[in-house]
Amino acid sequence: EDKVVQSPLSLVVHEGDTVTLNCSYEVTNFRSLLWYKQEKKAPTFLFMLTSSGIEKKSGRLSSILDKKELFSILNITATQTGDSAVYLCAVDSRGSTLGRLYFGRGTQLTVWP
Amino acid sequence: DAGVTQSPTHLIKTRGQQVTLRCSPKSGHDTVSWYQQALGQGPQFIFQYYEEEERQRGNFPDRFSGHQFPNYSSELNVNALLLGDSALYLCASSAYDTYSNQPQHFGDGTRLSIL
């Protein structure tokens, strides 16, 4: 059964802390792994990773994929209250040429001032 | 550039009723996928439409059906509503491309509550 597991499910930190969110997966026909940020409504796209070992960066956020060990991490440095959200990890599976996403339950990040 | 738009924003129905949710994809996108997100859970794939046909389907009963129109917009229909259908319904769009990987973009969702 295809599955994506995220940990921790919940995390509470103070502004300025660094956090690491984990995502492991067992999905057939792996195409890519994606991270989304969800604040109440639409998940907004953060990163797409397709190759192992290549770190993607955007400001204080970075992510890396390990296709051998089947996991990814999302790092957020110098956290701010605006980082409070649910972070979703998803794997794009492409048995046909059209992909579908398998999501984890998400990590609820709360950043206190 | 308009992103993915969904309507309505909120909906309240009673058990046994039927509901239709609507989605307009992001400009330039031709593929629409629907997801159900229960409280505290990640989105679950319902089905996907491309060229006005259902291309893939997740583990959802036949009460869940859909349609895609020539302008790429889509509808999700749910019949015989159950309490367990209460969830946030998300629409995602992408551009079909065999050779490259394009992320799906999500709308704000429709919050469906069943009483």
Coordinates of N, CA and C in Angstrom, one line a residue:
Chain A
E1 N 0.9 -1.2 0.0 CA 0.0 0.0 0.0 C 0.9 1.2 0.0
D2 N 0.6 2.2 -0.9 CA 1.3 3.4 -1.0 C 1.1 4.3 0.3
K3 N 2.1 4.8 0.9 CA 1.9 5.6 2.0 C 3.0 6.7 2.2
V4 N 2.7 7.8 2.8 CA 3.6 8.8 3.2 C 3.4 9.1 4.6
V5 N 4.5 9.1 5.4 CA 4.4 9.3 6.8 C 5.3 10.5 7.2
Q6 N 4.6 11.5 7.9 CA 5.3 12.7 8.4 C 5.5 12.6 9.9
S7 N 6.6 13.2 10.3 CA 6.9 13.4 11.8 C 7.7 14.6 12.0
P8 N 7.5 15.2 13.2 CA 6.4 14.9 14.1 C 5.1 15.4 13.6
L9 N 4.0 15.0 14.2 CA 2.7 15.5 13.7 C 2.5 17.0 14.2
S10 N 3.1 17.3 15.3 CA 2.9 18.6 15.9 C 4.2 19.1 16.5
L11 N 4.5 20.4 16.4 CA 5.8 21.0 16.8 C 5.5 22.4 17.3
V12 N 6.0 22.7 18.5 CA 5.8 24.1 19.0 C 7.2 24.6 19.4
V13 N 7.6 25.8 18.8 CA 8.9 26.4 19.0 C 8.7 27.9 19.2
H14 N 9.8 28.5 19.6 CA 9.9 29.9 19.7 C 10.6 30.6 18.5
E15 N 10.2 31.8 18.3 CA 10.8 32.5 17.2 C 12.3 32.4 17.3
G16 N 13.0 32.2 16.1 CA 14.4 32.1 16.1 C 14.9 30.7 16.1
D17 N 14.1 29.8 16.5 CA 14.5 28.4 16.5 C 14.6 27.8 15.1
T18 N 15.4 26.7 15.0 CA 15.5 26.0 13.7 C 14.7 24.7 13.9
V19 N 13.9 24.3 12.9 CA 13.1 23.1 12.9 C 13.4 22.2 11.7
T20 N 13.3 20.9 12.0 CA 13.4 19.9 10.9 C 12.2 19.1 10.9
L21 N 11.5 19.0 9.7 CA 10.3 18.2 9.5 C 10.7 17.0 8.7
N22 N 10.2 15.9 9.0 CA 10.5 14.6 8.3 C 9.4 14.0 7.5
C23 N 9.8 13.4 6.4 CA 8.8 12.7 5.6 C 9.4 11.5 5.0
S24 N 8.8 10.3 5.3 CA 9.2 9.1 4.7 C 8.1 8.5 3.8
Y25 N 8.5 7.7 2.8 CA 7.4 7.3 1.9 C 7.7 5.9 1.3
E26 N 6.6 5.3 1.0 CA 6.7 4.0 0.2 C 5.6 4.2 -0.9
V27 N 6.0 4.6 -2.0 CA 5.1 4.8 -3.1 C 5.7 4.2 -4.4
T28 N 4.8 3.5 -5.1 CA 5.3 2.9 -6.4 C 5.3 4.0 -7.4
N29 N 6.1 3.8 -8.4 CA 6.2 4.7 -9.6 C 6.5 6.2 -9.1
F30 N 7.5 6.3 -8.2 CA 7.9 7.6 -7.7 C 8.3 8.5 -8.8
R31 N 7.8 9.7 -8.8 CA 8.2 10.7 -9.8 C 8.9 11.9 -9.1
S32 N 8.3 12.4 -8.0 CA 8.9 13.5 -7.3 C 8.2 13.6 -5.9
L33 N 8.9 14.3 -5.1 CA 8.4 14.6 -3.7 C 8.2 16.1 -3.6
L34 N 7.0 16.5 -3.1 CA 6.7 17.9 -3.0 C 6.4 18.3 -1.5
W35 N 6.7 19.5 -1.2 CA 6.3 20.1 0.1 C 5.4 21.3 -0.2
Y36 N 4.3 21.3 0.7 CA 3.3 22.4 0.6 C 3.2 23.0 2.0
K37 N 2.8 24.2 2.1 CA 2.5 24.9 3.3 C 1.0 25.2 3.3
Q38 N 0.3 24.9 4.3 CA -1.2 25.1 4.4 C -1.6 25.9 5.6
E39 N -2.1 27.1 5.3 CA -2.6 28.0 6.3 C -4.1 28.1 6.2
K40 N -4.8 27.2 6.8 CA -6.3 27.2 6.8 C -6.9 26.8 5.5
K41 N -6.4 27.3 4.4 CA -7.1 27.0 3.1 C -6.2 26.3 2.1
A42 N -5.8 26.9 1.0 CA -5.1 26.2 -0.1 C -3.7 25.9 0.3
P43 N -3.3 24.6 0.1 CA -1.9 24.3 0.2 C -1.1 25.1 -0.8
T44 N 0.0 25.8 -0.4 CA 0.8 26.5 -1.3 C 2.1 25.8 -1.5
F45 N 2.5 25.8 -2.8 CA 3.7 25.0 -3.2 C 5.0 25.6 -2.6
L46 N 5.8 24.7 -2.1 CA 7.2 25.2 -1.6 C 8.3 24.6 -2.5
F47 N 8.4 23.3 -2.5 CA 9.5 22.7 -3.2 C 9.0 21.4 -3.9
M48 N 9.7 21.1 -5.0 CA 9.6 19.8 -5.7 C 11.0 19.2 -5.8
L49 N 11.2 18.0 -5.3 CA 12.5 17.3 -5.4 C 12.3 16.0 -6.2
T50 N 13.3 15.9 -7.1 CA 13.2 14.7 -7.9 C 14.5 13.9 -7.8
S51 N 15.6 14.5 -7.4 CA 16.9 13.8 -7.4 C 17.5 13.8 -6.0
S52 N 18.2 12.8 -5.6 CA 18.7 12.6 -4.3 C 19.9 13.6 -4.1
G53 N 20.0 14.1 -2.9 CA 21.2 14.9 -2.6 C 21.3 16.3 -3.0
I54 N 20.3 16.7 -3.8 CA 20.3 18.1 -4.3 C 19.4 18.9 -3.4
E55 N 20.0 19.9 -2.7 CA 19.2 20.7 -1.7 C 18.5 21.8 -2.4
K56 N 17.2 22.0 -2.2 CA 16.5 23.1 -2.7 C 16.4 24.1 -1.6
K57 N 16.6 25.4 -2.0 CA 16.5 26.5 -0.9 C 15.6 27.6 -1.4
S58 N 15.0 28.2 -0.4 CA 14.2 29.4 -0.7 C 14.1 30.2 0.6
G59 N 15.0 31.2 0.7 CA 15.1 32.0 1.9 C 15.6 31.1 3.1
R60 N 14.7 31.1 4.1 CA 15.1 30.4 5.3 C 14.6 28.9 5.2
L61 N 14.0 28.5 4.1 CA 13.6 27.1 4.0 C 14.5 26.4 3.1
S62 N 14.7 25.1 3.4 CA 15.5 24.2 2.5 C 15.0 22.8 2.6
S63 N 15.2 22.0 1.6 CA 14.8 20.6 1.6 C 15.7 19.8 0.8
I64 N 15.8 18.5 1.2 CA 16.6 17.6 0.5 C 15.9 16.2 0.5
L65 N 16.3 15.4 -0.5 CA 15.6 14.1 -0.7 C 16.7 13.0 -0.7
D66 N 16.3 11.9 -0.1 CA 17.2 10.7 -0.2 C 16.4 9.6 -0.8
K67 N 16.6 9.3 -2.1 CA 15.7 8.3 -2.7 C 16.1 6.9 -2.4
K68 N 17.3 6.7 -1.8 CA 17.7 5.4 -1.4 C 17.0 5.0 -0.1
E69 N 17.0 5.9 0.8 CA 16.4 5.7 2.1 C 14.9 6.1 2.1
L70 N 14.4 6.6 1.1 CA 13.0 7.0 0.9 C 12.6 8.0 2.0
F71 N 13.3 9.1 2.1 CA 12.8 10.2 3.0 C 13.3 11.5 2.5
S72 N 12.6 12.5 3.1 CA 13.0 13.9 2.8 C 12.9 14.7 4.1
I73 N 13.6 15.8 4.2 CA 13.5 16.7 5.3 C 13.3 18.1 4.8
L74 N 12.5 18.8 5.6 CA 12.3 20.3 5.3 C 12.9 21.0 6.6
N75 N 13.8 21.9 6.3 CA 14.4 22.7 7.4 C 13.9 24.1 7.3
I76 N 13.6 24.7 8.4 CA 13.3 26.1 8.5 C 14.2 26.7 9.6
T77 N 15.0 27.7 9.2 CA 15.9 28.3 10.1 C 15.3 29.7 10.6
A78 N 15.7 30.1 11.7 CA 15.3 31.4 12.2 C 13.8 31.6 12.1
T79 N 13.0 30.7 12.7 CA 11.6 30.7 12.5 C 10.9 32.0 12.9
Q80 N 9.8 32.3 12.2 CA 9.0 33.5 12.5 C 7.6 33.0 12.8
T81 N 6.8 33.9 13.4 CA 5.4 33.6 13.7 C 4.6 33.3 12.4
G82 N 5.0 33.9 11.3 CA 4.4 33.7 10.0 C 4.7 32.3 9.4
D83 N 5.6 31.6 10.0 CA 5.8 30.2 9.6 C 4.8 29.2 10.2
S84 N 4.0 29.7 11.1 CA 3.0 28.8 11.7 C 2.0 28.3 10.7
A85 N 1.9 27.0 10.5 CA 1.1 26.4 9.4 C 1.2 24.9 9.5
V86 N 0.4 24.2 8.7 CA 0.6 22.8 8.5 C 1.5 22.6 7.3
Y87 N 2.5 21.8 7.4 CA 3.4 21.5 6.3 C 3.1 20.1 5.8
L88 N 2.8 20.0 4.6 CA 2.4 18.8 4.0 C 3.4 18.3 3.0
C89 N 3.7 17.0 3.1 CA 4.6 16.3 2.2 C 3.8 15.4 1.3
A90 N 4.1 15.4 0.0 CA 3.3 14.7 -0.9 C 4.3 14.0 -1.9
V91 N 3.9 12.8 -2.4 CA 4.7 12.1 -3.4 C 3.8 12.0 -4.6
D92 N 4.4 12.4 -5.8 CA 3.8 12.3 -7.1 C 4.1 10.9 -7.6
S93 N 3.0 10.1 -7.8 CA 3.2 8.7 -8.4 C 2.7 8.8 -9.8
R94 N 3.5 8.2 -10.8 CA 3.1 8.3 -12.2 C 3.1 6.9 -12.8
G95 N 2.1 6.1 -12.5 CA 1.9 4.9 -13.1 C 1.6 5.1 -14.6
S96 N 0.7 6.0 -14.9 CA 0.4 6.4 -16.2 C 1.2 7.7 -16.4
T97 N 0.9 8.5 -17.4 CA 1.7 9.7 -17.6 C 1.1 10.8 -16.7
L98 N -0.1 10.6 -16.2 CA -0.7 11.6 -15.3 C -0.4 11.2 -13.9
G99 N 0.1 12.2 -13.1 CA 0.5 11.9 -11.8 C -0.6 12.1 -10.8
R100 N -0.5 11.4 -9.7 CA -1.5 11.7 -8.5 C -0.6 11.8 -7.3
L101 N -1.1 12.6 -6.4 CA -0.4 12.9 -5.1 C -0.8 12.0 -4.0
Y102 N 0.1 11.5 -3.3 CA -0.1 10.8 -2.0 C 0.4 11.7 -0.9
F103 N -0.5 12.1 0.0 CA -0.1 13.1 1.1 C 0.1 12.4 2.4
G104 N 1.0 12.9 3.2 CA 1.1 12.6 4.6 C 0.1 13.4 5.4
R105 N 0.0 13.1 6.7 CA -1.0 13.8 7.5 C -0.6 15.3 7.8
G106 N 0.7 15.6 7.6 CA 1.1 17.0 7.8 C 1.8 17.1 9.2
T107 N 2.6 18.2 9.3 CA 3.1 18.6 10.6 C 2.6 20.0 10.9
Q108 N 1.9 20.1 12.0 CA 1.4 21.3 12.5 C 2.5 22.1 13.3
L109 N 3.0 23.1 12.6 CA 4.1 23.9 13.3 C 3.5 25.2 13.9
T110 N 3.8 25.4 15.2 CA 3.3 26.6 15.8 C 4.6 27.3 16.3
V111 N 4.7 28.6 15.9 CA 5.9 29.4 16.3 C 5.4 30.5 17.3
W112 N 5.9 30.5 18.5 CA 5.5 31.5 19.5 C 6.5 32.7 19.4
P113 N 5.9 33.9 19.6 CA 6.8 35.1 19.6 C 7.7 35.1 20.8
Chain B
D1 N -2.9 37.1 -13.0 CA -3.1 35.7 -13.4 C -3.9 35.0 -12.3
A2 N -5.1 34.6 -12.6 CA -6.0 34.0 -11.6 C -5.4 32.6 -11.4
G3 N -5.5 32.2 -10.1 CA -5.1 30.9 -9.7 C -6.3 30.0 -9.8
V4 N -6.2 28.9 -9.1 CA -7.3 27.9 -9.1 C -8.5 28.5 -8.2
T5 N -9.7 28.6 -8.8 CA -10.8 29.1 -8.0 C -11.8 28.0 -7.8
Q6 N -12.4 28.0 -6.6 CA -13.4 27.0 -6.2 C -14.6 27.7 -5.7
S7 N -15.8 27.1 -5.9 CA -17.0 27.6 -5.4 C -18.0 26.5 -5.1
P8 N -18.8 26.7 -4.0 CA -18.8 27.8 -3.1 C -17.7 27.6 -2.1
T9 N -17.6 28.6 -1.2 CA -16.5 28.5 -0.1 C -17.0 27.6 1.0
H10 N -18.2 27.7 1.4 CA -18.8 26.9 2.4 C -20.1 26.4 2.0
L11 N -20.5 25.2 2.5 CA -21.7 24.6 2.2 C -22.2 23.7 3.3
I12 N -23.5 23.8 3.7 CA -24.0 23.0 4.7 C -25.2 22.2 4.1
K13 N -25.1 20.9 4.3 CA -26.1 20.0 3.7 C -26.6 19.0 4.8
T14 N -27.6 18.3 4.6 CA -28.1 17.2 5.5 C -27.9 15.9 4.8
R15 N -27.8 14.9 5.7 CA -27.6 13.5 5.2 C -28.6 13.1 4.1
G16 N -28.1 12.4 3.1 CA -29.0 12.0 2.0 C -29.1 13.0 0.8
Q17 N -28.7 14.2 1.1 CA -28.8 15.2 0.0 C -27.6 15.0 -1.0
Q18 N -27.7 15.8 -2.1 CA -26.7 15.7 -3.1 C -26.0 17.1 -3.2
V19 N -24.7 17.2 -3.6 CA -24.0 18.4 -3.6 C -23.1 18.5 -4.9
T20 N -23.0 19.7 -5.4 CA -22.1 19.9 -6.6 C -21.1 21.0 -6.2
L21 N -19.8 20.7 -6.4 CA -18.7 21.7 -6.1 C -18.1 22.0 -7.5
R22 N -17.6 23.2 -7.6 CA -17.1 23.7 -8.9 C -15.6 24.2 -8.7
C23 N -14.9 24.0 -9.8 CA -13.5 24.4 -9.9 C -13.1 24.9 -11.2
S24 N -12.4 26.1 -11.2 CA -11.8 26.6 -12.4 C -10.3 26.5 -12.3
P25 N -9.6 25.9 -13.2 CA -8.2 25.7 -13.1 C -7.4 27.0 -13.3
K26 N -6.2 26.9 -12.9 CA -5.3 28.1 -13.2 C -5.1 28.2 -14.7
S27 N -4.9 29.4 -15.2 CA -4.8 29.7 -16.6 C -3.6 28.9 -17.1
G28 N -3.9 28.2 -18.3 CA -2.8 27.4 -18.9 C -2.8 25.9 -18.4
H29 N -3.6 25.6 -17.4 CA -3.7 24.2 -16.9 C -4.9 23.5 -17.6
D30 N -4.7 22.2 -17.8 CA -5.7 21.4 -18.5 C -6.1 20.2 -17.7
T31 N -5.5 19.9 -16.6 CA -5.7 18.7 -15.8 C -6.2 19.2 -14.4
V32 N -7.3 18.5 -14.0 CA -7.9 18.9 -12.7 C -8.0 17.6 -11.8
S33 N -7.5 17.7 -10.6 CA -7.7 16.7 -9.6 C -8.4 17.2 -8.4
W34 N -9.2 16.2 -7.8 CA -10.0 16.6 -6.6 C -9.4 15.8 -5.4
Y35 N -9.4 16.4 -4.3 CA -8.9 15.8 -3.0 C -9.9 16.1 -1.9
Q36 N -10.0 15.1 -1.0 CA -10.8 15.3 0.2 C -9.9 15.4 1.4
Q37 N -10.0 16.5 2.2 CA -9.2 16.6 3.4 C -10.1 16.7 4.6
A38 N -10.1 15.6 5.4 CA -10.8 15.5 6.7 C -10.0 16.3 7.7
L39 N -10.6 16.7 8.8 CA -10.0 17.5 9.8 C -8.8 16.7 10.4
G40 N -7.6 17.4 10.4 CA -6.4 16.8 11.0 C -5.8 15.7 10.1
Q41 N -6.2 15.6 8.9 CA -5.6 14.6 7.9 C -5.0 15.3 6.7
G42 N -4.2 14.6 6.0 CA -3.7 15.1 4.7 C -4.8 14.9 3.6
P43 N -4.7 15.6 2.5 CA -5.6 15.4 1.4 C -5.6 14.0 0.9
Q44 N -6.8 13.5 0.5 CA -6.9 12.1 -0.1 C -7.4 12.3 -1.5
F45 N -6.7 11.7 -2.4 CA -7.0 11.8 -3.9 C -8.4 11.1 -4.2
I46 N -9.3 11.9 -4.8 CA -10.6 11.3 -5.2 C -10.5 10.9 -6.7
F47 N -10.3 11.8 -7.6 CA -10.1 11.4 -9.0 C -9.5 12.6 -9.7
Q48 N -9.2 12.3 -11.0 CA -8.5 13.3 -11.9 C -9.2 13.3 -13.3
Y49 N -9.2 14.5 -13.8 CA -9.8 14.7 -15.2 C -8.8 15.3 -16.1
Y50 N -8.8 14.8 -17.3 CA -8.0 15.3 -18.4 C -8.8 15.0 -19.7
E51 N -8.8 16.0 -20.6 CA -9.5 15.8 -21.9 C -11.0 15.3 -21.6
E52 N -11.6 15.9 -20.6 CA -13.0 15.6 -20.3 C -13.3 14.2 -19.9
E53 N -12.2 13.5 -19.5 CA -12.4 12.1 -19.1 C -11.8 11.9 -17.7
E54 N -12.4 11.0 -16.9 CA -11.8 10.6 -15.6 C -10.6 9.7 -16.0
R55 N -9.4 10.0 -15.5 CA -8.2 9.3 -15.9 C -7.7 8.4 -14.7
Q56 N -7.9 8.9 -13.5 CA -7.5 8.1 -12.4 C -8.5 8.3 -11.3
R57 N -8.6 7.3 -10.4 CA -9.5 7.4 -9.3 C -8.9 6.8 -8.1
G58 N -9.2 7.4 -6.9 CA -8.7 6.9 -5.6 C -9.8 6.0 -5.1
N59 N -9.7 5.6 -3.8 CA -10.6 4.7 -3.1 C -11.8 5.4 -2.6
F60 N -12.6 5.9 -3.5 CA -13.9 6.5 -3.1 C -15.0 5.8 -3.8
P61 N -16.2 5.8 -3.2 CA -17.3 5.1 -3.7 C -17.9 5.8 -4.9
D62 N -18.8 5.1 -5.6 CA -19.4 5.7 -6.8 C -20.3 6.9 -6.5
R63 N -20.6 7.1 -5.3 CA -21.4 8.3 -4.9 C -20.6 9.6 -5.3
F64 N -19.3 9.4 -5.4 CA -18.5 10.6 -5.9 C -18.3 10.5 -7.4
S65 N -18.7 11.5 -8.1 CA -18.6 11.5 -9.5 C -18.2 12.9 -9.9
G66 N -17.7 13.0 -11.2 CA -17.3 14.3 -11.6 C -17.5 14.6 -13.1
H67 N -17.0 15.7 -13.5 CA -17.1 16.1 -14.9 C -16.1 17.2 -15.2
Q68 N -15.6 17.1 -16.4 CA -14.8 18.2 -16.9 C -15.3 18.8 -18.2
F69 N -15.3 20.1 -18.3 CA -15.9 20.8 -19.4 C -14.9 21.2 -20.4
P70 N -15.3 21.5 -21.6 CA -14.3 21.9 -22.7 C -13.4 23.0 -22.3
N71 N -13.8 23.9 -21.4 CA -12.9 25.0 -20.9 C -12.0 24.6 -19.8
Y72 N -12.0 23.3 -19.5 CA -11.1 22.7 -18.5 C -11.7 22.8 -17.0
S73 N -12.7 23.6 -16.8 CA -13.3 23.6 -15.5 C -13.9 22.3 -15.1
S74 N -14.2 22.1 -13.9 CA -14.6 20.8 -13.4 C -15.6 20.9 -12.3
E75 N -16.4 19.8 -12.2 CA -17.4 19.7 -11.1 C -17.2 18.4 -10.3
L76 N -17.4 18.4 -9.0 CA -17.4 17.2 -8.2 C -18.8 17.1 -7.7
N77 N -19.4 15.9 -7.9 CA -20.8 15.7 -7.4 C -20.7 14.6 -6.3
V78 N -21.4 14.8 -5.2 CA -21.5 13.7 -4.2 C -23.0 13.5 -3.9
N79 N -23.4 12.2 -4.1 CA -24.8 11.8 -3.9 C -24.9 11.2 -2.5
A80 N -26.2 11.1 -2.0 CA -26.5 10.4 -0.8 C -25.5 10.7 0.3
L81 N -25.4 12.0 0.6 CA -24.4 12.5 1.6 C -24.4 11.8 2.9
L82 N -23.2 11.5 3.5 CA -23.1 10.9 4.8 C -22.4 11.9 5.7
L83 N -22.5 11.6 7.0 CA -21.8 12.5 7.9 C -20.3 12.5 7.7
G84 N -19.8 11.4 7.3 CA -18.4 11.2 7.1 C -17.9 12.0 5.8
D85 N -18.8 12.5 5.1 CA -18.4 13.3 3.9 C -18.0 14.7 4.3
S86 N -18.2 15.1 5.5 CA -17.8 16.4 6.0 C -16.3 16.6 5.9
A87 N -15.9 17.6 5.2 CA -14.4 17.7 4.9 C -14.2 19.0 4.1
L88 N -12.9 19.3 3.9 CA -12.5 20.4 3.0 C -12.2 19.7 1.6
Y89 N -12.9 20.1 0.6 CA -12.7 19.5 -0.8 C -11.8 20.5 -1.6
L90 N -10.7 20.0 -1.9 CA -9.7 20.8 -2.7 C -9.6 20.4 -4.1
C91 N -9.5 21.3 -4.9 CA -9.3 21.1 -6.4 C -7.8 21.5 -6.7
A92 N -7.2 20.8 -7.5 CA -5.8 21.1 -7.9 C -5.7 21.0 -9.4
S93 N -5.0 21.9 -10.0 CA -4.8 21.9 -11.4 C -3.3 21.8 -11.8
S94 N -3.1 21.3 -13.0 CA -1.7 21.2 -13.5 C -1.8 21.2 -15.0
A95 N -0.6 21.4 -15.6 CA -0.5 21.3 -17.1 C 0.0 19.9 -17.5
Y96 N -0.7 19.2 -18.3 CA -0.3 17.9 -18.7 C 1.0 18.0 -19.5
D97 N 2.0 17.3 -19.1 CA 3.3 17.3 -19.8 C 4.0 16.0 -19.5
T98 N 4.2 15.2 -20.5 CA 4.8 13.9 -20.3 C 6.2 14.0 -19.8
Y99 N 7.0 15.0 -20.3 CA 8.4 15.0 -20.1 C 8.9 15.8 -18.9
S100 N 8.1 16.7 -18.4 CA 8.6 17.5 -17.3 C 7.6 17.3 -16.1
N101 N 8.0 17.8 -15.0 CA 7.3 17.6 -13.8 C 6.8 19.0 -13.4
Q102 N 5.5 19.1 -13.4 CA 4.9 20.4 -13.0 C 4.1 20.2 -11.7
P103 N 4.3 21.0 -10.7 CA 3.5 20.8 -9.4 C 2.0 21.2 -9.6
Q104 N 1.2 20.5 -8.9 CA -0.2 20.8 -8.8 C -0.4 22.1 -8.0
H105 N -1.3 23.0 -8.4 CA -1.7 24.2 -7.7 C -3.1 24.0 -7.2
F106 N -3.2 24.4 -5.9 CA -4.5 24.1 -5.2 C -5.4 25.4 -5.1
G107 N -6.7 25.2 -5.1 CA -7.6 26.2 -4.8 C -7.8 26.3 -3.3
D108 N -8.6 27.3 -2.8 CA -8.8 27.4 -1.4 C -9.8 26.4 -0.8
G109 N -10.4 25.7 -1.7 CA -11.3 24.6 -1.2 C -12.7 25.0 -0.9
T110 N -13.6 24.0 -0.8 CA -14.9 24.1 -0.3 C -15.1 23.4 0.9
R111 N -15.5 24.1 2.0 CA -15.8 23.4 3.3 C -17.2 22.9 3.3
L112 N -17.3 21.6 3.3 CA -18.7 20.9 3.3 C -19.0 20.4 4.6
S113 N -20.1 20.8 5.2 CA -20.5 20.3 6.5 C -21.8 19.5 6.3
I114 N -21.9 18.3 6.9 CA -23.1 17.5 6.8 C -23.8 17.4 8.1
L115 N -25.0 17.8 8.2 CA -25.7 17.8 9.5 C -26.6 16.5 9.6

